[in-house]
CSV table of C-alpha atoms and ligand atoms in Angstrom, one decimal:
chain,number,residue,atom,x,y,z
A,1,MET,CA,0.0,0.0,0.0
A,2,ASN,CA,1.4,3.4,-0.9
A,3,ARG,CA,0.7,6.6,1.0
A,4,LEU,CA,-2.0,7.8,-1.5
A,5,CYS,CA,-3.8,4.5,-1.0
A,6,ILE,CA,-3.8,4.8,2.8
A,7,LEU,CA,-5.1,8.4,2.6
A,8,THR,CA,-7.8,7.2,0.2
A,9,ALA,CA,-8.7,4.4,2.6
A,10,ILE,CA,-9.0,6.9,5.5
A,11,LEU,CA,-11.1,9.3,3.5
A,12,ALA,CA,-13.3,6.5,2.3
A,13,PHE,CA,-13.8,5.3,5.9
A,14,LEU,CA,-14.8,8.8,6.9
A,15,SER,CA,-17.2,8.9,3.9
A,16,LEU,CA,-15.7,12.1,2.7
A,17,CYS,CA,-14.4,10.5,-0.5
A,18,THR,CA,-16.0,8.6,-3.4
A,19,PRO,CA,-18.7,6.1,-2.5
A,20,SER,CA,-17.5,3.0,-0.7
A,21,SER,CA,-17.9,-0.1,-2.9
A,22,SER,CA,-20.5,-1.7,-0.7
A,23,SER,CA,-23.0,1.1,-0.6
A,24,TYR,CA,-23.8,2.4,-4.0
A,25,ALA,CA,-27.3,3.3,-2.9
A,26,SER,CA,-25.9,6.0,-0.6
A,27,TYR,CA,-24.3,7.8,-3.6
A,28,GLN,CA,-26.4,10.9,-3.8
A,29,SER,CA,-24.7,13.6,-5.9
A,30,PRO,CA,-26.9,14.3,-8.8
A,31,VAL,CA,-25.7,12.9,-12.2
A,32,LYS,CA,-25.8,15.3,-15.1
A,33,ALA,CA,-24.3,13.2,-17.9
A,34,ALA,CA,-23.9,13.0,-21.6
A,35,TYR,CA,-22.5,10.5,-24.1
A,36,TRP,CA,-20.0,11.8,-26.7
A,37,PRO,CA,-20.0,9.8,-30.0
A,38,SER,CA,-16.4,9.7,-31.0
A,39,TYR,CA,-17.4,9.4,-34.7
A,40,SER,CA,-18.6,13.0,-34.4
A,41,ALA,CA,-15.1,14.1,-33.4
A,42,ASP,CA,-14.4,16.0,-36.7
A,43,SER,CA,-17.4,18.3,-36.4
A,44,HIS,CA,-17.8,18.2,-32.5
A,45,PRO,CA,-14.4,17.5,-30.9
A,46,ALA,CA,-14.4,16.5,-27.2
A,47,SER,CA,-12.7,19.8,-26.5
A,48,SER,CA,-15.8,21.7,-27.6
A,49,ILE,CA,-18.0,20.1,-24.9
A,50,ASN,CA,-19.1,22.6,-22.3
A,51,SER,CA,-18.0,20.3,-19.4
A,52,ALA,CA,-19.2,22.7,-16.7
A,53,LEU,CA,-22.7,21.6,-17.5
A,54,PHE,CA,-21.9,17.9,-16.8
A,55,THR,CA,-20.8,15.7,-13.9
A,56,HIS,CA,-20.1,12.6,-16.1
A,57,LEU,CA,-19.1,12.2,-19.7
A,58,PHE,CA,-19.2,8.9,-21.6
A,59,TYR,CA,-16.8,8.2,-24.5
A,60,ALA,CA,-19.0,6.3,-27.1
A,61,PHE,CA,-18.3,3.5,-28.0
A,62,ALA,CA,-15.5,1.1,-27.5
A,63,ASP,CA,-16.0,-2.3,-29.3
A,64,LEU,CA,-16.2,-5.8,-28.0
A,65,ASN,CA,-13.9,-8.0,-30.2
A,66,SER,CA,-16.0,-11.0,-31.4
A,67,SER,CA,-13.0,-13.4,-31.3
A,68,THR,CA,-11.1,-12.4,-28.2
A,69,TYR,CA,-13.9,-10.8,-26.2
A,70,GLN,CA,-11.6,-8.0,-25.4
A,71,VAL,CA,-12.7,-4.4,-25.3
A,72,GLN,CA,-10.9,-2.2,-27.8
A,73,PRO,CA,-11.2,1.3,-29.3
A,74,PRO,CA,-13.4,1.5,-32.4
A,75,SER,CA,-11.7,0.8,-35.8
A,76,TYR,CA,-11.6,4.5,-36.7
A,77,ASP,CA,-9.9,5.5,-33.4
A,78,ASP,CA,-6.1,4.8,-33.4
A,79,GLY,CA,-6.2,5.6,-29.7
A,80,SER,CA,-5.9,9.4,-30.1
A,81,LEU,CA,-9.7,10.1,-29.5
A,82,ILE,CA,-10.1,7.8,-26.5
A,83,GLY,CA,-6.7,8.7,-25.2
A,84,GLY,CA,-7.4,12.5,-25.5
A,85,PHE,CA,-10.9,12.4,-24.2
A,86,SER,CA,-10.5,12.7,-20.4
A,87,SER,CA,-7.9,15.5,-20.5
A,88,ALA,CA,-9.9,17.4,-23.2
A,89,VAL,CA,-13.1,17.5,-21.1
A,90,ARG,CA,-11.4,18.1,-17.8
A,91,LYS,CA,-9.9,21.4,-19.2
A,92,THR,CA,-13.1,23.2,-18.5
A,93,ASN,CA,-14.3,21.1,-15.5
A,94,LYS,CA,-11.5,19.5,-13.5
A,95,LYS,CA,-14.1,17.4,-11.5
A,96,VAL,CA,-15.9,15.9,-14.5
A,97,LYS,CA,-15.8,12.1,-14.4
A,98,THR,CA,-15.3,10.1,-17.6
A,99,LEU,CA,-16.4,6.7,-18.5
A,100,ILE,CA,-15.9,4.4,-21.5
A,101,SER,CA,-19.1,3.1,-22.9
A,102,ILE,CA,-18.9,-0.3,-24.5
A,103,GLY,CA,-21.2,-1.5,-27.3
A,104,GLY,CA,-24.0,0.8,-28.4
A,105,GLY,CA,-27.0,0.5,-30.7
A,106,SER,CA,-25.1,-0.6,-33.8
A,107,SER,CA,-23.0,-3.3,-32.1
A,108,ASP,CA,-23.9,-7.0,-32.4
A,109,TRP,CA,-25.9,-8.3,-29.4
A,110,ARG,CA,-24.7,-11.8,-30.3
A,111,THR,CA,-21.1,-11.0,-29.4
A,112,PHE,CA,-22.3,-9.7,-25.9
A,113,SER,CA,-24.4,-12.8,-25.4
A,114,ALA,CA,-21.5,-15.1,-26.2
A,115,MET,CA,-19.1,-13.1,-24.0
A,116,ALA,CA,-21.4,-13.2,-21.0
A,117,SER,CA,-22.1,-16.9,-21.4
A,118,GLY,CA,-18.8,-18.3,-20.0
A,119,PRO,CA,-16.2,-17.6,-17.4
A,120,PRO,CA,-13.1,-17.2,-19.7
A,121,SER,CA,-14.9,-14.8,-22.1
A,122,ARG,CA,-16.3,-12.8,-19.2
A,123,GLN,CA,-12.8,-12.5,-17.7
A,124,SER,CA,-11.4,-11.4,-21.0
A,125,PHE,CA,-14.0,-8.6,-21.2
A,126,ILE,CA,-13.5,-7.6,-17.5
A,127,ASP,CA,-9.7,-7.5,-17.5
A,128,SER,CA,-9.4,-5.7,-20.9
A,129,SER,CA,-12.1,-3.1,-20.0
A,130,ILE,CA,-10.5,-2.3,-16.7
A,131,ALA,CA,-7.0,-2.1,-18.4
A,132,LEU,CA,-8.4,0.2,-21.1
A,133,ALA,CA,-10.0,2.6,-18.5
A,134,ARG,CA,-6.8,2.9,-16.5
A,135,LYS,CA,-4.6,3.2,-19.6
A,136,TYR,CA,-6.5,6.3,-20.7
A,137,ASN,CA,-7.4,7.9,-17.3
A,138,PHE,CA,-11.1,7.1,-17.2
A,139,ASP,CA,-13.1,7.0,-14.0
A,140,GLY,CA,-15.4,4.2,-15.0
A,141,LEU,CA,-16.9,1.8,-17.5
A,142,ASP,CA,-20.4,1.5,-19.0
A,143,LEU,CA,-21.9,-1.6,-20.7
A,144,ASP,CA,-24.3,-0.8,-23.5
A,145,TRP,CA,-25.5,-4.2,-24.6
A,146,GLU,CA,-28.6,-3.6,-26.9
A,147,PHE,CA,-30.1,-5.9,-25.8
A,148,PRO,CA,-30.0,-9.1,-23.9
A,149,GLN,CA,-32.5,-11.3,-25.6
A,150,SER,CA,-33.5,-14.1,-23.2
A,151,SER,CA,-33.7,-15.0,-19.6
A,152,THR,CA,-30.4,-16.9,-20.0
A,153,ASP,CA,-28.8,-13.7,-21.3
A,154,MET,CA,-30.3,-11.8,-18.3
A,155,ALA,CA,-28.9,-14.3,-15.8
A,156,ASN,CA,-25.5,-14.2,-17.4
A,157,LEU,CA,-25.6,-10.4,-17.3
A,158,GLY,CA,-26.1,-10.6,-13.5
A,159,THR,CA,-23.1,-12.9,-13.1
A,160,LEU,CA,-21.1,-10.5,-15.3
A,161,PHE,CA,-22.0,-7.5,-13.2
A,162,SER,CA,-21.0,-9.4,-10.0
A,163,GLU,CA,-17.6,-10.5,-11.4
A,164,TRP,CA,-17.0,-7.1,-12.9
A,165,ARG,CA,-17.5,-5.3,-9.6
A,166,SER,CA,-15.5,-7.8,-7.7
A,167,ARG,CA,-12.5,-7.5,-10.1
A,168,ALA,CA,-12.8,-3.7,-10.2
A,169,ASN,CA,-12.7,-3.6,-6.4
A,170,LYS,CA,-9.6,-5.8,-6.3
A,171,GLU,CA,-7.9,-3.6,-8.9
A,172,SER,CA,-8.7,-0.6,-6.8
A,173,ALA,CA,-7.1,-2.2,-3.7
A,174,GLN,CA,-4.0,-3.1,-5.8
A,175,SER,CA,-3.6,0.2,-7.6
A,176,GLY,CA,-4.7,2.5,-4.7
A,177,LEU,CA,-7.0,4.3,-7.1
A,178,PRO,CA,-10.7,4.9,-6.4
A,179,PRO,CA,-12.7,1.9,-7.7
A,180,LEU,CA,-14.0,2.4,-11.2
A,181,LEU,CA,-17.6,3.5,-11.6
A,182,LEU,CA,-19.6,0.7,-13.3
A,183,THR,CA,-22.8,1.5,-15.1
A,184,ALA,CA,-25.0,0.1,-17.8
A,185,ALA,CA,-27.3,1.5,-20.5
A,186,VAL,CA,-30.6,-0.3,-20.4
A,187,TYR,CA,-34.0,-0.6,-22.1
A,188,TYR,CA,-36.6,1.9,-21.0
A,189,ALA,CA,-38.5,-0.8,-19.1
A,190,SER,CA,-37.1,-3.3,-16.6
A,191,ALA,CA,-38.2,-6.2,-18.9
A,192,LEU,CA,-37.9,-6.3,-22.7
A,193,LYS,CA,-40.8,-6.1,-25.1
A,194,VAL,CA,-42.6,-3.3,-23.4
A,195,GLY,CA,-42.3,-5.0,-20.0
A,196,ASN,CA,-43.5,-8.4,-21.1
A,197,GLY,CA,-40.2,-10.0,-22.0
A,198,PRO,CA,-37.2,-11.2,-20.1
A,199,ALA,CA,-36.4,-9.1,-17.0
A,200,TYR,CA,-33.1,-7.4,-16.1
A,201,PRO,CA,-31.3,-8.9,-13.0
A,202,ILE,CA,-32.2,-5.9,-10.8
A,203,ASN,CA,-30.7,-7.4,-7.6
A,204,TYR,CA,-27.4,-7.7,-9.3
A,205,ILE,CA,-27.6,-4.2,-10.7
A,206,ALA,CA,-28.4,-2.8,-7.3
A,207,LYS,CA,-25.6,-4.6,-5.6
A,208,ASN,CA,-22.8,-4.1,-8.2
A,209,LEU,CA,-23.4,-1.1,-10.4
A,210,ASN,CA,-23.3,2.5,-9.4
A,211,TRP,CA,-26.4,3.2,-11.6
A,212,VAL,CA,-28.2,2.3,-14.9
A,213,ASN,CA,-28.8,4.8,-17.7
A,214,ILE,CA,-32.4,4.2,-18.7
A,215,MET,CA,-32.8,4.8,-22.5
A,216,ALA,CA,-36.1,6.6,-22.4
A,217,PHE,CA,-36.3,7.4,-26.1
A,218,ASP,CA,-36.9,5.9,-29.6
A,219,TYR,CA,-40.4,4.9,-28.6
A,220,HIS,CA,-41.5,5.6,-32.2
A,221,GLY,CA,-39.7,6.2,-35.4
A,222,GLY,CA,-39.4,5.6,-39.1
A,223,TRP,CA,-39.8,1.8,-38.5
A,224,GLU,CA,-43.5,2.7,-38.0
A,225,PRO,CA,-43.8,4.6,-41.4
A,226,ASN,CA,-47.5,5.2,-41.4
A,227,LYS,CA,-48.1,7.5,-38.5
A,228,THR,CA,-46.3,10.2,-36.5
A,229,GLY,CA,-45.3,9.7,-32.9
A,230,GLU,CA,-43.4,11.2,-29.9
A,231,HIS,CA,-40.3,9.2,-29.4
A,232,THR,CA,-39.7,10.5,-25.9
A,233,ALA,CA,-43.3,10.5,-24.6
A,234,LEU,CA,-43.3,11.0,-20.8
A,235,TYR,CA,-47.0,9.8,-20.7
A,236,ASP,CA,-49.1,7.9,-23.2
A,237,PRO,CA,-52.7,7.2,-22.3
A,238,ASN,CA,-53.0,4.6,-25.0
A,239,SER,CA,-50.0,2.4,-24.4
A,240,ASN,CA,-47.2,1.4,-22.1
A,241,ILE,CA,-44.6,2.9,-24.4
A,242,SER,CA,-43.8,5.9,-22.2
A,243,THR,CA,-41.2,7.0,-19.7
A,244,ASN,CA,-43.7,7.0,-16.9
A,245,PHE,CA,-44.4,3.3,-17.5
A,246,GLY,CA,-40.8,2.4,-18.1
A,247,VAL,CA,-39.4,4.2,-15.0
A,248,GLY,CA,-42.3,2.8,-12.9
A,249,SER,CA,-41.4,-0.7,-14.0
A,250,TRP,CA,-37.8,-0.3,-12.9
A,251,LEU,CA,-38.8,1.1,-9.5
A,252,LYS,CA,-41.6,-1.5,-9.0
A,253,GLY,CA,-39.1,-4.2,-9.8
A,254,GLY,CA,-36.9,-3.1,-6.9
A,255,LEU,CA,-34.3,-0.8,-8.4
A,256,PRO,CA,-33.4,1.9,-5.8
A,257,SER,CA,-34.5,5.2,-7.3
A,258,ASN,CA,-31.1,6.7,-6.6
A,259,GLN,CA,-29.5,4.1,-9.0
A,260,ALA,CA,-31.7,5.2,-11.9
A,261,VAL,CA,-30.5,7.9,-14.3
A,262,LEU,CA,-33.1,9.0,-16.9
A,263,GLY,CA,-32.2,9.3,-20.6
A,264,LEU,CA,-33.0,12.5,-22.5
A,265,ALA,CA,-32.7,12.9,-26.2
A,266,MET,CA,-31.0,15.8,-28.1
A,267,TYR,CA,-32.5,14.5,-31.3
A,268,GLY,CA,-36.0,14.1,-32.9
A,269,ARG,CA,-37.8,11.6,-35.0
A,270,SER,CA,-39.2,12.8,-38.3
A,271,TRP,CA,-41.9,11.7,-40.8
A,272,ILE,CA,-43.3,12.9,-44.1
A,273,LEU,CA,-46.9,13.8,-43.6
A,274,LYS,CA,-49.5,12.2,-45.9
A,275,ASN,CA,-51.9,15.2,-45.7
A,276,THR,CA,-50.5,18.7,-44.9
A,277,SER,CA,-53.8,19.4,-43.0
A,278,ASP,CA,-53.5,16.4,-40.7
A,279,THR,CA,-50.6,17.4,-38.5
A,280,GLY,CA,-51.0,16.0,-34.9
A,281,ILE,CA,-49.4,13.1,-33.0
A,282,GLY,CA,-50.6,9.9,-34.8
A,283,ALA,CA,-51.3,11.7,-38.0
A,284,ALA,CA,-51.0,9.7,-41.3
A,285,ALA,CA,-47.5,9.6,-42.7
A,286,VAL,CA,-45.8,8.0,-45.7
A,287,GLY,CA,-42.4,7.2,-44.2
A,288,ALA,CA,-39.4,8.5,-42.3
A,289,GLY,CA,-38.7,12.2,-42.8
A,290,ILE,CA,-35.9,14.7,-42.9
A,291,ASP,CA,-32.3,13.9,-41.9
A,292,ASP,CA,-32.8,10.1,-42.3
A,293,GLY,CA,-35.6,10.2,-39.8
A,294,THR,CA,-33.3,11.4,-37.0
A,295,PRO,CA,-32.6,15.1,-37.0
A,296,PHE,CA,-30.4,16.4,-34.3
A,297,TYR,CA,-31.6,19.2,-32.0
A,298,TYR,CA,-29.4,21.9,-33.6
A,299,GLN,CA,-30.7,20.8,-37.1
A,300,ILE,CA,-34.3,21.0,-35.8
A,301,VAL,CA,-33.7,24.6,-34.6
A,302,ASP,CA,-32.4,25.6,-38.0
A,303,LEU,CA,-35.2,23.8,-39.8
A,304,ILE,CA,-37.9,25.6,-37.7
A,305,ASN,CA,-36.3,28.9,-38.5
A,306,SER,CA,-35.7,28.3,-42.2
A,307,THR,CA,-39.1,26.8,-42.9
A,308,ASN,CA,-41.1,29.0,-40.5
A,309,ALA,CA,-42.5,25.8,-39.1
A,310,THR,CA,-45.3,25.6,-36.5
A,311,VAL,CA,-44.2,24.4,-33.1
A,312,VAL,CA,-46.6,22.8,-30.7
A,313,TYR,CA,-46.0,21.8,-27.0
A,314,ASP,CA,-48.0,18.6,-26.3
A,315,GLU,CA,-49.0,18.6,-22.6
A,316,THR,CA,-50.0,14.9,-22.6
A,317,SER,CA,-46.6,13.5,-23.7
A,318,ALA,CA,-44.5,16.5,-22.4
A,319,SER,CA,-43.0,16.6,-25.8
A,320,VAL,CA,-42.9,19.0,-28.7
A,321,PHE,CA,-43.7,18.6,-32.4
A,322,THR,CA,-43.1,20.8,-35.4
A,323,TYR,CA,-44.4,20.8,-38.9
A,324,SER,CA,-44.2,22.7,-42.1
A,325,ASP,CA,-45.7,21.4,-45.4
A,326,THR,CA,-45.1,17.6,-45.3
A,327,MET,CA,-42.2,17.8,-42.7
A,328,TRP,CA,-43.1,16.6,-39.2
A,329,ILE,CA,-40.7,16.2,-36.3
A,330,GLY,CA,-41.3,15.1,-32.7
A,331,PHE,CA,-38.6,16.2,-30.3
A,332,ASP,CA,-37.7,17.9,-27.0
A,333,ASP,CA,-37.1,21.6,-26.4
A,334,PRO,CA,-35.9,23.4,-23.2
A,335,ARG,CA,-39.4,23.4,-21.9
A,336,SER,CA,-40.1,19.7,-22.3
A,337,ILE,CA,-36.6,18.8,-21.0
A,338,SER,CA,-37.4,20.8,-17.9
A,339,THR,CA,-40.7,18.9,-17.4
A,340,LYS,CA,-38.8,15.6,-17.7
A,341,VAL,CA,-36.2,16.7,-15.2
A,342,ALA,CA,-39.0,17.7,-12.8
A,343,PHE,CA,-40.4,14.2,-13.2
A,344,LEU,CA,-37.1,12.5,-12.4
A,345,LYS,CA,-36.7,14.7,-9.3
A,346,ASN,CA,-40.1,13.9,-8.2
A,347,ARG,CA,-39.4,10.2,-8.5
A,348,GLY,CA,-36.1,10.6,-6.6
A,349,LEU,CA,-33.9,9.5,-9.5
A,350,LEU,CA,-30.2,10.1,-9.4
A,351,GLY,CA,-30.1,12.4,-12.5
A,352,TYR,CA,-30.1,12.4,-16.3
A,353,PHE,CA,-28.0,11.6,-19.2
A,354,PHE,CA,-28.2,13.0,-22.8
A,355,TRP,CA,-27.7,11.2,-26.0
A,356,THR,CA,-25.6,13.1,-27.1
A,357,ALA,CA,-23.3,16.0,-26.2
A,358,SER,CA,-22.8,16.7,-29.9
A,359,PHE,CA,-26.4,17.4,-30.9
A,360,ASP,CA,-27.3,20.4,-28.7
A,361,TYR,CA,-28.0,23.9,-30.0
A,362,LYS,CA,-25.8,26.4,-28.2
A,363,TRP,CA,-26.1,24.1,-25.0
A,364,SER,CA,-29.7,25.2,-24.6
A,365,LEU,CA,-31.0,21.7,-23.7
A,366,ALA,CA,-28.1,20.9,-21.4
A,367,THR,CA,-28.5,24.3,-19.7
A,368,ALA,CA,-32.3,23.8,-19.3
A,369,ALA,CA,-31.8,20.4,-17.7
A,370,SER,CA,-29.1,21.6,-15.4
A,371,GLN,CA,-31.2,24.5,-14.2
A,372,ALA,CA,-34.2,22.3,-13.7
A,373,LEU,CA,-32.3,19.8,-11.5
A,374,THR,CA,-30.9,22.4,-9.1
V,401,LIG,C1,-9.9,-8.9,-32.7
V,401,LIG,O1,-8.7,-9.3,-32.1
V,401,LIG,C2,-7.8,-10.0,-32.9
V,401,LIG,C3,-6.7,-10.4,-32.1
V,401,LIG,O2,-6.1,-9.3,-31.4
V,401,LIG,C4,-7.4,-9.1,-34.1
V,401,LIG,O3,-6.6,-9.7,-34.9
V,401,LIG,C5,-8.7,-8.6,-34.8
V,401,LIG,O4,-8.3,-7.7,-35.8
V,401,LIG,C6,-9.7,-8.0,-33.9
V,401,LIG,N1,-10.9,-7.8,-34.6
V,401,LIG,C7,-11.4,-6.6,-34.9
V,401,LIG,C8,-12.7,-6.5,-35.6
V,401,LIG,O5,-10.8,-5.6,-34.5
V,402,LIG,C1,-47.9,1.1,-44.0
V,402,LIG,O1,-48.8,1.3,-45.1
V,402,LIG,C2,-48.5,0.5,-46.2
V,402,LIG,C3,-49.4,1.0,-47.4
V,402,LIG,O2,-50.7,1.2,-47.0
V,402,LIG,C4,-48.7,-0.9,-45.9
V,402,LIG,O3,-48.4,-1.7,-47.0
V,402,LIG,C5,-47.8,-1.3,-44.7
V,402,LIG,O4,-48.1,-2.6,-44.3
V,402,LIG,C6,-48.0,-0.3,-43.5
V,402,LIG,N1,-46.9,-0.6,-42.6
V,402,LIG,C7,-47.2,-0.7,-41.3
V,402,LIG,C8,-46.0,-1.0,-40.4
V,402,LIG,O5,-48.3,-0.7,-40.8
V,403,LIG,C1,-49.4,-2.2,-19.4
V,403,LIG,O1,-48.7,-2.8,-18.3
V,403,LIG,C2,-49.6,-3.3,-17.3
V,403,LIG,C3,-48.7,-3.8,-16.2
V,403,LIG,O2,-47.6,-4.5,-16.6
V,403,LIG,C4,-50.5,-4.4,-17.9
V,403,LIG,O3,-51.3,-4.9,-16.9
V,403,LIG,C5,-51.2,-3.8,-19.1
V,403,LIG,O4,-52.0,-4.8,-19.7
V,403,LIG,C6,-50.3,-3.1,-20.1
V,403,LIG,N1,-51.1,-2.4,-21.1
V,403,LIG,C7,-50.9,-2.5,-22.4
V,403,LIG,C8,-51.8,-1.6,-23.2
V,403,LIG,O5,-50.1,-3.3,-22.9
V,404,LIG,C1,-56.7,16.1,-45.0
V,404,LIG,O1,-56.9,16.3,-43.6
V,404,LIG,C2,-58.0,17.2,-43.5
V,404,LIG,C3,-58.1,17.5,-42.0
V,404,LIG,O2,-58.1,16.4,-41.2
V,404,LIG,C4,-59.3,16.6,-44.0
V,404,LIG,O3,-60.4,17.5,-43.9
V,404,LIG,C5,-59.1,16.2,-45.5
V,404,LIG,O4,-60.2,15.5,-46.0
V,404,LIG,C6,-57.9,15.4,-45.7
V,404,LIG,N1,-57.6,15.2,-47.1
V,404,LIG,C7,-57.4,14.0,-47.6
V,404,LIG,C8,-57.0,14.0,-49.1
V,404,LIG,O5,-57.4,13.0,-47.0
V,405,LIG,C1,-33.2,32.4,-39.1
V,405,LIG,O1,-33.2,32.5,-40.5
V,405,LIG,C2,-32.9,33.8,-41.0
V,405,LIG,C3,-33.1,33.8,-42.5
V,405,LIG,O2,-32.6,32.7,-43.1
V,405,LIG,C4,-31.4,34.1,-40.6
V,405,LIG,O3,-31.1,35.4,-41.1
V,405,LIG,C5,-31.3,34.0,-39.1
V,405,LIG,O4,-29.9,34.2,-38.7
V,405,LIG,C6,-31.8,32.7,-38.6
V,405,LIG,N1,-31.8,32.7,-37.1
V,405,LIG,C7,-31.3,31.7,-36.4
V,405,LIG,C8,-31.5,31.8,-35.0
V,405,LIG,O5,-30.8,30.7,-36.9
V,406,LIG,C1,-43.6,33.1,-41.1
V,406,LIG,O1,-44.8,33.0,-40.5
V,406,LIG,C2,-45.4,34.2,-40.0
V,406,LIG,C3,-46.7,33.9,-39.2
V,406,LIG,O2,-47.4,32.8,-39.9
V,406,LIG,C4,-45.6,35.1,-41.2
V,406,LIG,O3,-46.2,36.3,-40.8
V,406,LIG,C5,-44.3,35.3,-41.9
V,406,LIG,O4,-44.5,36.1,-43.1
V,406,LIG,C6,-43.6,34.0,-42.3
V,406,LIG,N1,-42.3,34.3,-42.8
V,406,LIG,C7,-41.8,33.6,-43.8
V,406,LIG,C8,-40.4,34.0,-44.2
V,406,LIG,O5,-42.4,32.8,-44.4
């Protein structure tokens, strides 16, 4: 044990330091997080993130190698993006914590399923992820497996979380560094298929992870080409596809509220209207719309201005939609973001994360969320 380690141990004992490894539920500082897609580095470098608005920033995404089950930087990153991330974002906020997120929506769930299914492949994932985080000065790791498909996958995921935490604690004891934060990005509900499929291993999450990032978005999109929808609906009187239902299912399932972080979207979902006079939520459409069906918030602001579009705040879903001619976009603006943050405060959740830090318009959504939380 070196001197730093002893000091860390004393501070941890006095609870003045980072949370102790056995009591994640007592970790109460609000989380104001965002993911940074490293593929956007050319137009939105990490150094352009206004880190003062965030407590945690996630590098997205490291890959899981399908033959070695080791975690590695994505193919387009020779190590300079992941290696420069932590120092770049700490320039404007020394205290901001950084995490490497592994996987993401376009990774292959089969690789994760195979990795989690046996001890050697789990160990390969665990050891390589911890090594990568330490090599590049990150404070934690985030697993974004989209999605476990079966109850076997869910059971293996629980085992993985338990082994990951145990190995991270051992590494902390050996290195004298604070234990790595461990988090996971999860489906909006605690069980797949709108709450009717295999359920997440909530006990293992509560025991081993600092928190989960609940992906409360993509409820509707161009894959439902024939009608418009709000992809971040807080409430939906006609279905269980809403944030209120999803968060409720996590809490009902036993996830401590202070281990739940709510996802907020800095992008919309667009359609082409069938009839320019039928413009509401659920209006007839003929397919996905502008910007490949997924305009970013800064693009939406520009589109509204350049087309003089109508903007409507929908009280029911606590979301916004805009239309002009055949263009229709459902999205969040500063007002609906503030409503969603008020909701998460009311439920006692730990905080929020944005997908992504690269899609804001002059930091207006990140600022609205931050102000609403405090
Ligand atoms: C996976 O790892 C192997 C062994 O290090 C390497 O040869 C291969 O290129 C990696 N695969 C990918 C897709 O990076
Ligand atoms: C959308 O409408 C087209 C044309 O009416 C129809 O063929 C298709 O099945 C519909 N798609 C969905 C997902 O309902
Ligand atoms: C919504 O979920 C509840 C509780 O899981 C269930 O009883 C109900 O049938 C669901 N409603 C719909 C429309 O699926
Ligand atoms: C378009 O929508 C308007 C308003 O709902 C309706 O009155 C009109 O008949 C619709 N036109 C067509 C061609 O369906
Ligand atoms: C809105 O559009 C006008 C005309 O194209 C432009 O001059 C103005 O700068 C735009 N405003 C914003 C906030 O983008
Ligand atoms: C934008 O809409 C307003 C109100 O409908 C109208 O007065 C104005 O002329 C429109 N501007 C443009 C550039 O279309």
